[in-house]
PDB file of C-alpha atoms in Angstrom:
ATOM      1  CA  UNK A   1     -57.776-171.369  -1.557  1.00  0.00           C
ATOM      2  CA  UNK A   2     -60.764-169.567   0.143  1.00  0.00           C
ATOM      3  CA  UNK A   3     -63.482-171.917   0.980  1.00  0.00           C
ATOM      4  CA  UNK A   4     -66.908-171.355  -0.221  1.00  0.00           C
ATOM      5  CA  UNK A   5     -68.205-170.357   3.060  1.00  0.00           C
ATOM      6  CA  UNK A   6     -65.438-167.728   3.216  1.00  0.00           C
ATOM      7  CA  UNK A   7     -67.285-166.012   0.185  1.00  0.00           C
ATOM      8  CA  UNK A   8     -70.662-166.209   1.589  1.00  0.00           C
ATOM      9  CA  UNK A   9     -71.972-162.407   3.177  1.00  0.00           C
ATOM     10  CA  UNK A  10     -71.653-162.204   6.644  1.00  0.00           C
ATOM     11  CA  UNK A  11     -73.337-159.868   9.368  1.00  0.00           C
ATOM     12  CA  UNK A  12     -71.460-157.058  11.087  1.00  0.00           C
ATOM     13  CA  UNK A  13     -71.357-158.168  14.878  1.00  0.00           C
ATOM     14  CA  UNK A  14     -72.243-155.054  15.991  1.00  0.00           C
ATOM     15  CA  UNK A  15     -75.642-155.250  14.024  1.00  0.00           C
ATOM     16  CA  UNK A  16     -76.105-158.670  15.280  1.00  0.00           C
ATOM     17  CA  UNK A  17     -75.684-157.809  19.106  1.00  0.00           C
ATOM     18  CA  UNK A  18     -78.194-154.720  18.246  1.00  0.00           C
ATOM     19  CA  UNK A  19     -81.030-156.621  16.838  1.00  0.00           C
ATOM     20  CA  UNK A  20     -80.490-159.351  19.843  1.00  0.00           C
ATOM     21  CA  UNK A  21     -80.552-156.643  22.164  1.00  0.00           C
ATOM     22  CA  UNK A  22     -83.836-154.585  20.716  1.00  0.00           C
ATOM     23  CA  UNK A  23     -85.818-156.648  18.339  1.00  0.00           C
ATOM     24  CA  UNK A  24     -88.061-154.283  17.495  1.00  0.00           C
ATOM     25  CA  UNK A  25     -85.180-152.101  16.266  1.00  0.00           C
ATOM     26  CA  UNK A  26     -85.885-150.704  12.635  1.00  0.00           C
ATOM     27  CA  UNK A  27     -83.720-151.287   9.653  1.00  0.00           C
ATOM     28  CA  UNK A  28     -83.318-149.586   7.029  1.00  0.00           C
ATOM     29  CA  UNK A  29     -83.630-150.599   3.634  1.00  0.00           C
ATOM     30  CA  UNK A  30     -80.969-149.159   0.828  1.00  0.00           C
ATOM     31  CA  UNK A  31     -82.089-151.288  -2.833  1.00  0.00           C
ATOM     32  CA  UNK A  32     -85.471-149.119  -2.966  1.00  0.00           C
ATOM     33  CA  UNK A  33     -85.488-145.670  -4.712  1.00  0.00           C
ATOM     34  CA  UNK A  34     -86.919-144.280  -1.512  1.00  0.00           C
ATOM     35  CA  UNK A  35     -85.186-145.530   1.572  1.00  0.00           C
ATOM     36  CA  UNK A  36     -88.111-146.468   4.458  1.00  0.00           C
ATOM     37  CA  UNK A  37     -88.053-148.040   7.578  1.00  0.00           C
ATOM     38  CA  UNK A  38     -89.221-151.402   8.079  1.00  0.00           C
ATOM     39  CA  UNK A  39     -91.278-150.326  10.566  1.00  0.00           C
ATOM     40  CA  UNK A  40     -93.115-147.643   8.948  1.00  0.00           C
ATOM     41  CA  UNK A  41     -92.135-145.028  11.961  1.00  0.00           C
ATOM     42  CA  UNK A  42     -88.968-143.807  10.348  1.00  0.00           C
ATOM     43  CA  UNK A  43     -88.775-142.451   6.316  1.00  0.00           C
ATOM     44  CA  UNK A  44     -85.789-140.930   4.679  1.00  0.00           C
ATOM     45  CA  UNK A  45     -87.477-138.938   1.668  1.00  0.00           C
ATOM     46  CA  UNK A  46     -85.681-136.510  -0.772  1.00  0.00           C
ATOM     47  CA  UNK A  47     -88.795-134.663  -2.292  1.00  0.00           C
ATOM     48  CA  UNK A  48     -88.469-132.596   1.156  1.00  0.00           C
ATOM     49  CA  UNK A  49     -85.181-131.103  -0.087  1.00  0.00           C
ATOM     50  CA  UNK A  50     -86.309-130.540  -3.747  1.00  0.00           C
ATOM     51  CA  UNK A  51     -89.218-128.799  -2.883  1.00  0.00           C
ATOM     52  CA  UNK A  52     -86.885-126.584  -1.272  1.00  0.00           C
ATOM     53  CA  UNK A  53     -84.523-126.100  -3.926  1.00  0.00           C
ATOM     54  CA  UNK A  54     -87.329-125.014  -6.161  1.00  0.00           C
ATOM     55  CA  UNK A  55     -88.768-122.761  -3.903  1.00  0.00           C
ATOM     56  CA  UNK A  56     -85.282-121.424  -3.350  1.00  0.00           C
ATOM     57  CA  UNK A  57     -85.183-121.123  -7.540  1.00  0.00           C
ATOM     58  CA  UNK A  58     -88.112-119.786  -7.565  1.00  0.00           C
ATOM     59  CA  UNK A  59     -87.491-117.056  -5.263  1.00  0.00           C
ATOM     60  CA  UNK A  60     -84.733-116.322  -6.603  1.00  0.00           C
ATOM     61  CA  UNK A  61     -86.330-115.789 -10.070  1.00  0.00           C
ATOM     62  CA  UNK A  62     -88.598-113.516  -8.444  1.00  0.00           C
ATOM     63  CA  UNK A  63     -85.919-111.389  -7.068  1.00  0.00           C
ATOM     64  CA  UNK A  64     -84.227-111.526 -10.489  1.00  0.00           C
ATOM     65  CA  UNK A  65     -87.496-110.557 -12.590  1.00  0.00           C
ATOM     66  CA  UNK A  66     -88.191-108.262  -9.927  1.00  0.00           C
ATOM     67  CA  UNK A  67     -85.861-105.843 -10.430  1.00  0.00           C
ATOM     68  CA  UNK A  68     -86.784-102.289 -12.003  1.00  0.00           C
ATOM     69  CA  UNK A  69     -85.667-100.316 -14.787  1.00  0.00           C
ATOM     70  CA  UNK A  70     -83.947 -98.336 -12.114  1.00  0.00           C
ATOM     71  CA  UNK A  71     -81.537-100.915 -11.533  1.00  0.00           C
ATOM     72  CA  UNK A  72     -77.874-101.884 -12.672  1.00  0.00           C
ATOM     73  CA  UNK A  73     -78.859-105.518 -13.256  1.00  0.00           C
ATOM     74  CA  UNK A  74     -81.950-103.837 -15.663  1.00  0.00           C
ATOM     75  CA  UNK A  75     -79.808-102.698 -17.682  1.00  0.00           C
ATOM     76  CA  UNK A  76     -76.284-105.094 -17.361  1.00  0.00           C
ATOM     77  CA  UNK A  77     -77.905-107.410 -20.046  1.00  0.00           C
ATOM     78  CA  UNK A  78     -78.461-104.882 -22.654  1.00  0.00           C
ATOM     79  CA  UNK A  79     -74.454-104.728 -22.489  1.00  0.00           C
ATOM     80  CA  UNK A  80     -74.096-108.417 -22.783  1.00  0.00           C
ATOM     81  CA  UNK A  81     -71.308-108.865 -25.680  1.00  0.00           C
ATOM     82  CA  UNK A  82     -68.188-109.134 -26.561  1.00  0.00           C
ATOM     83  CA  UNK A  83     -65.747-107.927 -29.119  1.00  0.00           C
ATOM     84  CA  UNK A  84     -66.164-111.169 -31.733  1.00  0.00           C
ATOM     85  CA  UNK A  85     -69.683-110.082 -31.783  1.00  0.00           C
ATOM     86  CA  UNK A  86     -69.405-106.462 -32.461  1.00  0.00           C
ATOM     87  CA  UNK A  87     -66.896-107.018 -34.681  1.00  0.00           C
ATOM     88  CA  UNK A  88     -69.079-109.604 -36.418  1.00  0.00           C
ATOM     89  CA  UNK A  89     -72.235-106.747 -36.501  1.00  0.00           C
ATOM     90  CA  UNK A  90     -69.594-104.125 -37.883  1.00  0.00           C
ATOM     91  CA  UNK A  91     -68.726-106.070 -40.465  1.00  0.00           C
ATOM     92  CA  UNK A  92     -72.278-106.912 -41.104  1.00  0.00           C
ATOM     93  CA  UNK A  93     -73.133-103.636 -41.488  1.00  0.00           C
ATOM     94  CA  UNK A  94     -70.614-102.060 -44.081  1.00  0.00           C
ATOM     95  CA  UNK A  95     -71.034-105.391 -46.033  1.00  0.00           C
ATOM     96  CA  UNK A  96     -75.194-105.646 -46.467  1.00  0.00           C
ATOM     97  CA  UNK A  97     -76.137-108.616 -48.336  1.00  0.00           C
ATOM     98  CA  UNK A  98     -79.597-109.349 -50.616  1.00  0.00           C
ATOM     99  CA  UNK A  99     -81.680-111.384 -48.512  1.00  0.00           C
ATOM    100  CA  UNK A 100     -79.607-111.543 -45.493  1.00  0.00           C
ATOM    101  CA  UNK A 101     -81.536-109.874 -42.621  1.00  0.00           C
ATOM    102  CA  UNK A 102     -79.608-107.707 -40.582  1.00  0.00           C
ATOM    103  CA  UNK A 103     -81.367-108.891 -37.399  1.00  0.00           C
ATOM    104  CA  UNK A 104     -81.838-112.671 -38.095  1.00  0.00           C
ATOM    105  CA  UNK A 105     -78.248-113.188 -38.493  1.00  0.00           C
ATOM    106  CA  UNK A 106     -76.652-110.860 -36.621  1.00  0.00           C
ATOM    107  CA  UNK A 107     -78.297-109.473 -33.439  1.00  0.00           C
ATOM    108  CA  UNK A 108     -81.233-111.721 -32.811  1.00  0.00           C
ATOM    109  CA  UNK A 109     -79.766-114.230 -30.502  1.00  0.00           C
ATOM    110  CA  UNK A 110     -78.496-110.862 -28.337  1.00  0.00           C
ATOM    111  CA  UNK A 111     -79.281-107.381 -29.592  1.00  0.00           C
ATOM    112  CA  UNK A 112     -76.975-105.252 -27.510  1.00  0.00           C
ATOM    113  CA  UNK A 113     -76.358-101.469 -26.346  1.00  0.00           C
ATOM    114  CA  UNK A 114     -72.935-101.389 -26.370  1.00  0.00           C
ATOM    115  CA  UNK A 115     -71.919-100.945 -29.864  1.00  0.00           C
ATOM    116  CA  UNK A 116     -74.709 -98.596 -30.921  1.00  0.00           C
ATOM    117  CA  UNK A 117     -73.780 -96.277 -28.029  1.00  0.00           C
ATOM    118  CA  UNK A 118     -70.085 -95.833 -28.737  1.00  0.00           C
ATOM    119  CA  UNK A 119     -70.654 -95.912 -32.186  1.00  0.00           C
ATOM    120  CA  UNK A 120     -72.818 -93.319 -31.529  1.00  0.00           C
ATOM    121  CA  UNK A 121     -70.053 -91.398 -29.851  1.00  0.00           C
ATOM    122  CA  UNK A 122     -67.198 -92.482 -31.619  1.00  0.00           C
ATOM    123  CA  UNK A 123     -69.616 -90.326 -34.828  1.00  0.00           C
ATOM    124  CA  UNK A 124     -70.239 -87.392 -32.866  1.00  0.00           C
ATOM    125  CA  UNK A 125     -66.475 -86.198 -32.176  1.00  0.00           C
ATOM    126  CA  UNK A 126     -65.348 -87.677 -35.418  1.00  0.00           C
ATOM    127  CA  UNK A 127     -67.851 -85.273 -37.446  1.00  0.00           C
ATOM    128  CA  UNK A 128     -66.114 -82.502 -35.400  1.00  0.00           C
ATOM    129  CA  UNK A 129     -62.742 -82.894 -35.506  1.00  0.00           C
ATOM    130  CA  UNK A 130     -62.908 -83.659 -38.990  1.00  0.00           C
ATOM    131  CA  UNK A 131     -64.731 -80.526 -39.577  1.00  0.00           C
ATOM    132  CA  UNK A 132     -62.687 -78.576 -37.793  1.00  0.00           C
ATOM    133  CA  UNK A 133     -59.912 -79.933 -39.577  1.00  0.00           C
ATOM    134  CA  UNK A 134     -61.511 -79.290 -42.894  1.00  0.00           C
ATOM    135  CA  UNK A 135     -62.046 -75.595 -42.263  1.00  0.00           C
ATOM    136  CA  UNK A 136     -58.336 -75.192 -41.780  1.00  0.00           C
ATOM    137  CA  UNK A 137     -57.231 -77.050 -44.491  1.00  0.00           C
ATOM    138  CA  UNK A 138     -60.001 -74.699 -46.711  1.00  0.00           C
ATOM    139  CA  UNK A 139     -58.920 -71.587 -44.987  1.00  0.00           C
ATOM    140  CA  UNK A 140     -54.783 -72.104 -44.381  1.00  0.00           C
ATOM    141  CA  UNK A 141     -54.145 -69.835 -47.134  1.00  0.00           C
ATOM    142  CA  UNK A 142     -56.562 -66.726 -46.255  1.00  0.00           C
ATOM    143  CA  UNK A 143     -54.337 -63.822 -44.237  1.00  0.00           C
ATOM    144  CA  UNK A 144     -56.967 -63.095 -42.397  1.00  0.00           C
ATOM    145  CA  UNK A 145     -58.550 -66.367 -41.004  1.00  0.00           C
ATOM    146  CA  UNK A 146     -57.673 -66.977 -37.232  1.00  0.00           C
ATOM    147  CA  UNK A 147     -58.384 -71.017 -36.235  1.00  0.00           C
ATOM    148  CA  UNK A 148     -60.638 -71.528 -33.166  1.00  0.00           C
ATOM    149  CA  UNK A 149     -62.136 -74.319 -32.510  1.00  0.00           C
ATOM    150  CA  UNK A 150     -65.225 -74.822 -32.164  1.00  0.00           C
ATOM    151  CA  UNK A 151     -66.129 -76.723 -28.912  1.00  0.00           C
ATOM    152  CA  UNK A 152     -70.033 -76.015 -29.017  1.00  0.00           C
ATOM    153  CA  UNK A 153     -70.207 -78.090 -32.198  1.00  0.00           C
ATOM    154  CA  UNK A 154     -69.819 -81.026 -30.147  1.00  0.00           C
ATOM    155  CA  UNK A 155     -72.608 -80.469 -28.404  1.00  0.00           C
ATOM    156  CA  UNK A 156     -74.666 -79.939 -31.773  1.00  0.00           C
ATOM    157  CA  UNK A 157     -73.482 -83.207 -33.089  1.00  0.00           C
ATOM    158  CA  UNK A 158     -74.307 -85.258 -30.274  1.00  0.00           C
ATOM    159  CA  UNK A 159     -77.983 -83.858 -29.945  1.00  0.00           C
ATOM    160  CA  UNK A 160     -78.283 -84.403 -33.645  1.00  0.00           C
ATOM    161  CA  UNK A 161     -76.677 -87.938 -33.738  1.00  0.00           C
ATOM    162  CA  UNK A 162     -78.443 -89.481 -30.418  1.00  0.00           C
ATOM    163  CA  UNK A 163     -81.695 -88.103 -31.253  1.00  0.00           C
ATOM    164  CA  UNK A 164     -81.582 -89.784 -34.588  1.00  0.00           C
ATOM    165  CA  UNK A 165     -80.202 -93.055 -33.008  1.00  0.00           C
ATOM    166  CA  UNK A 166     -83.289 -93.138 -30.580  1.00  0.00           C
ATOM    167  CA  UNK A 167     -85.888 -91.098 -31.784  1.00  0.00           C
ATOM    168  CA  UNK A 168     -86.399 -92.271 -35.120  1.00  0.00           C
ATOM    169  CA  UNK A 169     -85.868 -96.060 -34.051  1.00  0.00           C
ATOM    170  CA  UNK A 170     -88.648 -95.190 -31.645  1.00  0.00           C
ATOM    171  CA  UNK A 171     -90.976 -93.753 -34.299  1.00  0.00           C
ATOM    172  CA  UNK A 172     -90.307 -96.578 -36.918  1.00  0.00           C
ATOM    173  CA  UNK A 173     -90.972 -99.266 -33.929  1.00  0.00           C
ATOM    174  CA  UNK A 174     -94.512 -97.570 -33.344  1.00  0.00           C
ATOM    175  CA  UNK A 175     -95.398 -97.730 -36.118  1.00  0.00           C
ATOM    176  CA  UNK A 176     -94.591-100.933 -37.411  1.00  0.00           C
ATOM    177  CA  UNK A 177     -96.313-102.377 -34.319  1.00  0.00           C
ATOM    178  CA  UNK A 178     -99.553-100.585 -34.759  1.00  0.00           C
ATOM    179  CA  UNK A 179     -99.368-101.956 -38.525  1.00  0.00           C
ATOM    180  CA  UNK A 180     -99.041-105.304 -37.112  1.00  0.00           C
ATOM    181  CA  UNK A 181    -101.724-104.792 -34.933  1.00  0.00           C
ATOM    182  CA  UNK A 182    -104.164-103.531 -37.421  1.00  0.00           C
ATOM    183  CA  UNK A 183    -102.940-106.536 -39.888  1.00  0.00           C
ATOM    184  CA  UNK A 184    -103.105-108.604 -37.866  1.00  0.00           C
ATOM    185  CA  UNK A 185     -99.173-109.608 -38.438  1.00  0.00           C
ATOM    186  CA  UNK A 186     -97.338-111.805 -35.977  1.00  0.00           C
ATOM    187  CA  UNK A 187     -93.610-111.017 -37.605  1.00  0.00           C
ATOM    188  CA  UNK A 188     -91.918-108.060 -36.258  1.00  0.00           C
ATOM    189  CA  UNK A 189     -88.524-106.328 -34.097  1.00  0.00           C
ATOM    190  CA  UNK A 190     -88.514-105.195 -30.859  1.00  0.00           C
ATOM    191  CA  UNK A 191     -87.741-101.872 -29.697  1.00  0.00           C
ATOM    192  CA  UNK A 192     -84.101-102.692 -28.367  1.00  0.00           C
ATOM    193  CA  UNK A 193     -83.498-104.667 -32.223  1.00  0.00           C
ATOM    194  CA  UNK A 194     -84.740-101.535 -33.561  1.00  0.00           C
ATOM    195  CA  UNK A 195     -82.163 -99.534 -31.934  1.00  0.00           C
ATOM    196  CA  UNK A 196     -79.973-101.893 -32.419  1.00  0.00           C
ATOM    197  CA  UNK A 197     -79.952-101.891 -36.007  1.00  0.00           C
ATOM    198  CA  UNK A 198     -79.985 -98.239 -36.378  1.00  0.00           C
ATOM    199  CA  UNK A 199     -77.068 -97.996 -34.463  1.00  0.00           C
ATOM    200  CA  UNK A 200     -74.697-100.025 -36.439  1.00  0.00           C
ATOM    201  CA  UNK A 201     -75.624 -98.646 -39.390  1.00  0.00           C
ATOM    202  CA  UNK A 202     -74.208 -95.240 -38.447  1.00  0.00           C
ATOM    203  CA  UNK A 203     -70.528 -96.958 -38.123  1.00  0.00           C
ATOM    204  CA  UNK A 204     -70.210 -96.284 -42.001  1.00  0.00           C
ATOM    205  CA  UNK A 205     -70.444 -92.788 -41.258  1.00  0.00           C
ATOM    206  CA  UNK A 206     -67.091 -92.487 -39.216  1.00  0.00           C
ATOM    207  CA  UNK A 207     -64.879 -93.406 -41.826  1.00  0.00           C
ATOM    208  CA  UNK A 208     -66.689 -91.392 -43.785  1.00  0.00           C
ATOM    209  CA  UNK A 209     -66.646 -88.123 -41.794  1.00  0.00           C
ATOM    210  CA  UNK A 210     -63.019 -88.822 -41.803  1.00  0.00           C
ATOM    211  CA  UNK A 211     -62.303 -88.958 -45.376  1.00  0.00           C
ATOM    212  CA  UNK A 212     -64.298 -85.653 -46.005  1.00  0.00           C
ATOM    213  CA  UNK A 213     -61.050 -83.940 -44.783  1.00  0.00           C
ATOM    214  CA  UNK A 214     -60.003 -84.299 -48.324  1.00  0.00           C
ATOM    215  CA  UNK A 215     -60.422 -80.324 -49.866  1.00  0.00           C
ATOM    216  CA  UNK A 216     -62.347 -81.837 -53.054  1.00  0.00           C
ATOM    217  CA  UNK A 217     -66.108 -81.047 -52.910  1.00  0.00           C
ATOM    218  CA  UNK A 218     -67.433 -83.736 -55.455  1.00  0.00           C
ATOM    219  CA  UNK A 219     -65.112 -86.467 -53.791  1.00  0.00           C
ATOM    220  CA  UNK A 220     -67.436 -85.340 -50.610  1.00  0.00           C
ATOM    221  CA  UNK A 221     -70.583 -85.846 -51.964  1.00  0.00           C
ATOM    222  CA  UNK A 222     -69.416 -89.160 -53.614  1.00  0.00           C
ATOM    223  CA  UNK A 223     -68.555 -90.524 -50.119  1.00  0.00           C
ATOM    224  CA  UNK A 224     -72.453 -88.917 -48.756  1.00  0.00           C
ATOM    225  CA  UNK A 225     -74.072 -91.538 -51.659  1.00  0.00           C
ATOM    226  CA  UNK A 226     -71.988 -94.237 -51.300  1.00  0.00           C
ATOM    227  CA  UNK A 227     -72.325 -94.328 -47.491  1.00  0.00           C
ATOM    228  CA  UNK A 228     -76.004 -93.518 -47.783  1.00  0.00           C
ATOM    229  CA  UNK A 229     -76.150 -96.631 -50.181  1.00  0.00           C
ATOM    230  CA  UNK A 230     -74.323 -98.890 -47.682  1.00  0.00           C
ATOM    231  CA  UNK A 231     -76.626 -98.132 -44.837  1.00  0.00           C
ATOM    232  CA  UNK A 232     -79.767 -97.624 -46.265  1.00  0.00           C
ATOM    233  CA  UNK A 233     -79.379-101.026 -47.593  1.00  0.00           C
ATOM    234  CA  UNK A 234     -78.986-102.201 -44.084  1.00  0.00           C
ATOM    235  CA  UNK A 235     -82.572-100.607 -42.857  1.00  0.00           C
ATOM    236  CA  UNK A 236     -84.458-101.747 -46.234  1.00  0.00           C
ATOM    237  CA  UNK A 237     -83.385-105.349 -46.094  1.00  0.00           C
ATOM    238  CA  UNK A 238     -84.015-105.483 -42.595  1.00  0.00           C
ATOM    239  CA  UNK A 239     -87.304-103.372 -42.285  1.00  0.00           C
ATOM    240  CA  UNK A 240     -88.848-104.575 -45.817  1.00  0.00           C
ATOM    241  CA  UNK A 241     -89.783-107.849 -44.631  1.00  0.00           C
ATOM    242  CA  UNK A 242     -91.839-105.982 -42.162  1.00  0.00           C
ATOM    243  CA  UNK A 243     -93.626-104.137 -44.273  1.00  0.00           C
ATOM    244  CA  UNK A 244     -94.369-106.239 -47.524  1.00  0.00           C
ATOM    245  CA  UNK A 245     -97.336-107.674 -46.469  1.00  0.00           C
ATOM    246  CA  UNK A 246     -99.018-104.549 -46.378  1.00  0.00           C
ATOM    247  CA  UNK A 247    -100.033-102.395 -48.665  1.00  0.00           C
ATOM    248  CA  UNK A 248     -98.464-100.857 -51.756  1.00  0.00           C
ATOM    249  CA  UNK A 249     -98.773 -97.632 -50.583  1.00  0.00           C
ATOM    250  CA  UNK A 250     -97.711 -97.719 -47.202  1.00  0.00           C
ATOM    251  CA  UNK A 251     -94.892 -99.907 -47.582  1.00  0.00           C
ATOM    252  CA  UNK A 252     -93.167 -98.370 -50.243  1.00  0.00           C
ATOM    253  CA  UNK A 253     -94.048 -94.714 -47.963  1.00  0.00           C
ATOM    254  CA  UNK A 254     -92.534 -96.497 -44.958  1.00  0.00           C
ATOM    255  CA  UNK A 255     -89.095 -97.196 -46.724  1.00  0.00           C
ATOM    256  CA  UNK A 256     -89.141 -93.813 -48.651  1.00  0.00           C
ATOM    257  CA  UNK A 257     -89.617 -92.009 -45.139  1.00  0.00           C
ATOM    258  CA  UNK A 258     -86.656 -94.607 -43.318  1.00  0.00           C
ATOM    259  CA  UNK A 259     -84.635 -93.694 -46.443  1.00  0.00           C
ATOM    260  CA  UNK A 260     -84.682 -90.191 -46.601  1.00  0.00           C
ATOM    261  CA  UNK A 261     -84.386 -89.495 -42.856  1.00  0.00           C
ATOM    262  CA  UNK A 262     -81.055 -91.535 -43.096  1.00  0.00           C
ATOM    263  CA  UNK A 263     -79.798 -89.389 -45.724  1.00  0.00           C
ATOM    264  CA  UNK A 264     -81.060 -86.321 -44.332  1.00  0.00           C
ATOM    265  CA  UNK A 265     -78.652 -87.264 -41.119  1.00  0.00           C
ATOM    266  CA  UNK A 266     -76.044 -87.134 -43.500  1.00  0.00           C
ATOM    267  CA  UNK A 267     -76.570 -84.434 -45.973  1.00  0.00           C
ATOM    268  CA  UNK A 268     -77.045 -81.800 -42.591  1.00  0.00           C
ATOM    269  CA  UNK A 269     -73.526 -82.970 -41.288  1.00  0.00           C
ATOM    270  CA  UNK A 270     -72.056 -82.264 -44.571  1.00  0.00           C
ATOM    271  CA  UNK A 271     -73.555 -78.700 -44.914  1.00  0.00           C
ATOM    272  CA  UNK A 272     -73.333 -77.545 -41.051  1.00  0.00           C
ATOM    273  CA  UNK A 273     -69.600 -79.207 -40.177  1.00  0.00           C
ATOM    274  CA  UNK A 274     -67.782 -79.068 -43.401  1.00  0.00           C
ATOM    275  CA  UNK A 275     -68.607 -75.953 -44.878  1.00  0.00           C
ATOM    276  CA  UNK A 276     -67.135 -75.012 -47.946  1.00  0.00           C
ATOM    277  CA  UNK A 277     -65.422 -71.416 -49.383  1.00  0.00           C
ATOM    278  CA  UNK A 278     -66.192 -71.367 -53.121  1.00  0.00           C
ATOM    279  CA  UNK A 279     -68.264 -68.331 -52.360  1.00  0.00           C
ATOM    280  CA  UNK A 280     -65.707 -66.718 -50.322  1.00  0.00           C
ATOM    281  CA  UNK A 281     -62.720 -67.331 -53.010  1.00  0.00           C
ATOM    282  CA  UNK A 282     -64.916 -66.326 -56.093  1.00  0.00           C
ATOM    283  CA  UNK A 283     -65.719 -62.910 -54.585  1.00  0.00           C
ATOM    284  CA  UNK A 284     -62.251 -62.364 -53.702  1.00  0.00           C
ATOM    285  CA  UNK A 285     -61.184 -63.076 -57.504  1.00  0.00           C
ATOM    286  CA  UNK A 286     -64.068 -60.294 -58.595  1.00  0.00           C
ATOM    287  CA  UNK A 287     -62.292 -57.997 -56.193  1.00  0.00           C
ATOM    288  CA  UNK A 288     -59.113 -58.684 -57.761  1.00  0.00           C
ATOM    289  CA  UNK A 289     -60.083 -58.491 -61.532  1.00  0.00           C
ATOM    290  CA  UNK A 290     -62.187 -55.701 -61.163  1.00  0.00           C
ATOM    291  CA  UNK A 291     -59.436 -53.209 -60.627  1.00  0.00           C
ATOM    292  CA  UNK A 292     -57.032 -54.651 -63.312  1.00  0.00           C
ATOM    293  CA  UNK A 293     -60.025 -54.348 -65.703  1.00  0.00           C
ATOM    294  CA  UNK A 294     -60.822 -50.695 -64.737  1.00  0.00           C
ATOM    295  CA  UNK A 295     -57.030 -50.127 -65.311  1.00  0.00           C
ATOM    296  CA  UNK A 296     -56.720 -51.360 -68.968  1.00  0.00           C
ATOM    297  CA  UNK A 297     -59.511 -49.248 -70.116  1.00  0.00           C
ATOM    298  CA  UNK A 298     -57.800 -46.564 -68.553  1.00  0.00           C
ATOM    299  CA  UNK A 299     -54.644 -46.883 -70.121  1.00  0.00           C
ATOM    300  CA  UNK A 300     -56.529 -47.432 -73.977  1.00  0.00           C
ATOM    301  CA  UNK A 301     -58.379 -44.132 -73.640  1.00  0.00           C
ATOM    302  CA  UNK A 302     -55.284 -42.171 -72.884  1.00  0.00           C
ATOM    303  CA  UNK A 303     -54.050 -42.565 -76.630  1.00  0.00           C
ATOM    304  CA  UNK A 304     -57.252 -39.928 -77.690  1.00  0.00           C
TER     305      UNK A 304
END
């Protein structure tokens, strides 16, 4: 069994001989938060090294806030998101709510680029190809009807489609902010929310577009107003909020005008792309009765 003078701390040898050598050797100190020298000529501090790792932070916060528009990092963020998310904001937008804002629970924490843009695209070639498709169709049975397609309609589509998904976002955003500023309103969206929102509430479009192949002209227009429904209720329960506090007038104006330029988008893609031949087939009946008529009167005046 150890004896209690076994337990006791002992001092290193080596320290010993040291201190007997140079007494006026320093020693340091390791139960205080900041180790010093006995002494007072030697001091082991920390704060030297996080000073520097905040200035090292700091600078390179600067370099990060620093960059310009110009940049890929500008814009890497705006592209921050993955599938869940969009899916989530898809699904958000063909299924609009009463009293669930658009931006609050879907795009707030991160409004995004990504899926506007290829939503964006994904409209433009699926309002031509399904037009394209739907002249055929209309025109299969004419003799003289030669199919070409019709490449230059992309371009059409994709003015018309991105100008709307920007323009418009950008006019609405104005405005609403120089309401806010004159109302003195705190509440409001920011630019890229604005786009944001306006871009996913095209995606109702696409499936849309595609079922407009169908040859039945009121089945068309029945898709236009039920898409039209589904996405304008997007914009009005997001962008009414915004708005209520002011004035009668130019609240109700300011959802009339976000409204109709919605379902203008619409209405013009049904006209221009999917054009359709009741005209066409009407006067070719006329041309086909009118002989047949002339005929039969004809043969009833023979008889006198």
């Amino acid at each position: 069994m150890a004896s209690p003078d076994d337990l006791k701390f002992q001092e290193f040898e080596e320290a010993t001989d040291l201190l007997s050598s140079n007494p006026g050797a320093s020693t340091l100190s390791a139960s205080s938060p900041s180790v010093t020298a006995s002494s007072g000529d030697i001091r082991l501090d920390l704060s030297d090294d996080e000073d520097n790792q905040q200035e090292s932070s700091e600078l390179l916060g600067g370099e990060k806030q620093a960059s310009g528009f110009w940049t890929f990092e500008y814009y890497q963020s705006f592209f921050n998101v993955d599938t869940l998310q969009v899916l989530d904001r898809i699904k958000g937008s063909v299924m609009p709510l009463p009293g669930r804002n658009f931006v609050k629970h879907h795009i707030r924490s991160n409004p995004d680029l990504y899926g506007p843009f290829w939503i964006c695209v994904t409209l433009v070639f699926s309002v031509v190809i399904s037009g394209n498709l739907s002249t055929f169709l209309n025109k299969m049975g004419d003799p003289e009807f030669h199919y070409r397609p019709q490449f230059h309609r992309v371009s059409i589509a994709a003015v018309a489609v991105f100008l709307y998904a920007w323009l418009v976002p950008l006019g609405v955003w104005g405005f609403l902010t120089w309401r806010q500023s004159v109302e003195r309103q705190t509440s409001g969206y920011t630019f890229l929310e604005t786009v944001c929102v306006y871009g996913y509430s095209l995606f109702i479009y696409i499936p849309t577009t595609i079922l407009w192949t169908i040859p039945f002209d009121w089945l068309q227009w029945l898709l236009i107003v039920i898409a039209m429904v589904i996405s304008g209720s997007v914009l009005v329960i997001t962008f009414w909020p915004t708005v209520r506090d002011d004035t009668k007038l130019t609240a109700f104006a300011t959802m009339a005008v976000i409204v109709s330029l919605h379902a203008l988008l619409a209405v013009g893609c049904k006209l221009y792309f999917f054009q359709t031949q009741t005209g066409s087939s009407s006067s070719h009946t006329v041309l086909q009765t009118t002989p047949a008529s002339n005929h039969t009167g004809l043969n009833t005046v023979k008889p006198h």
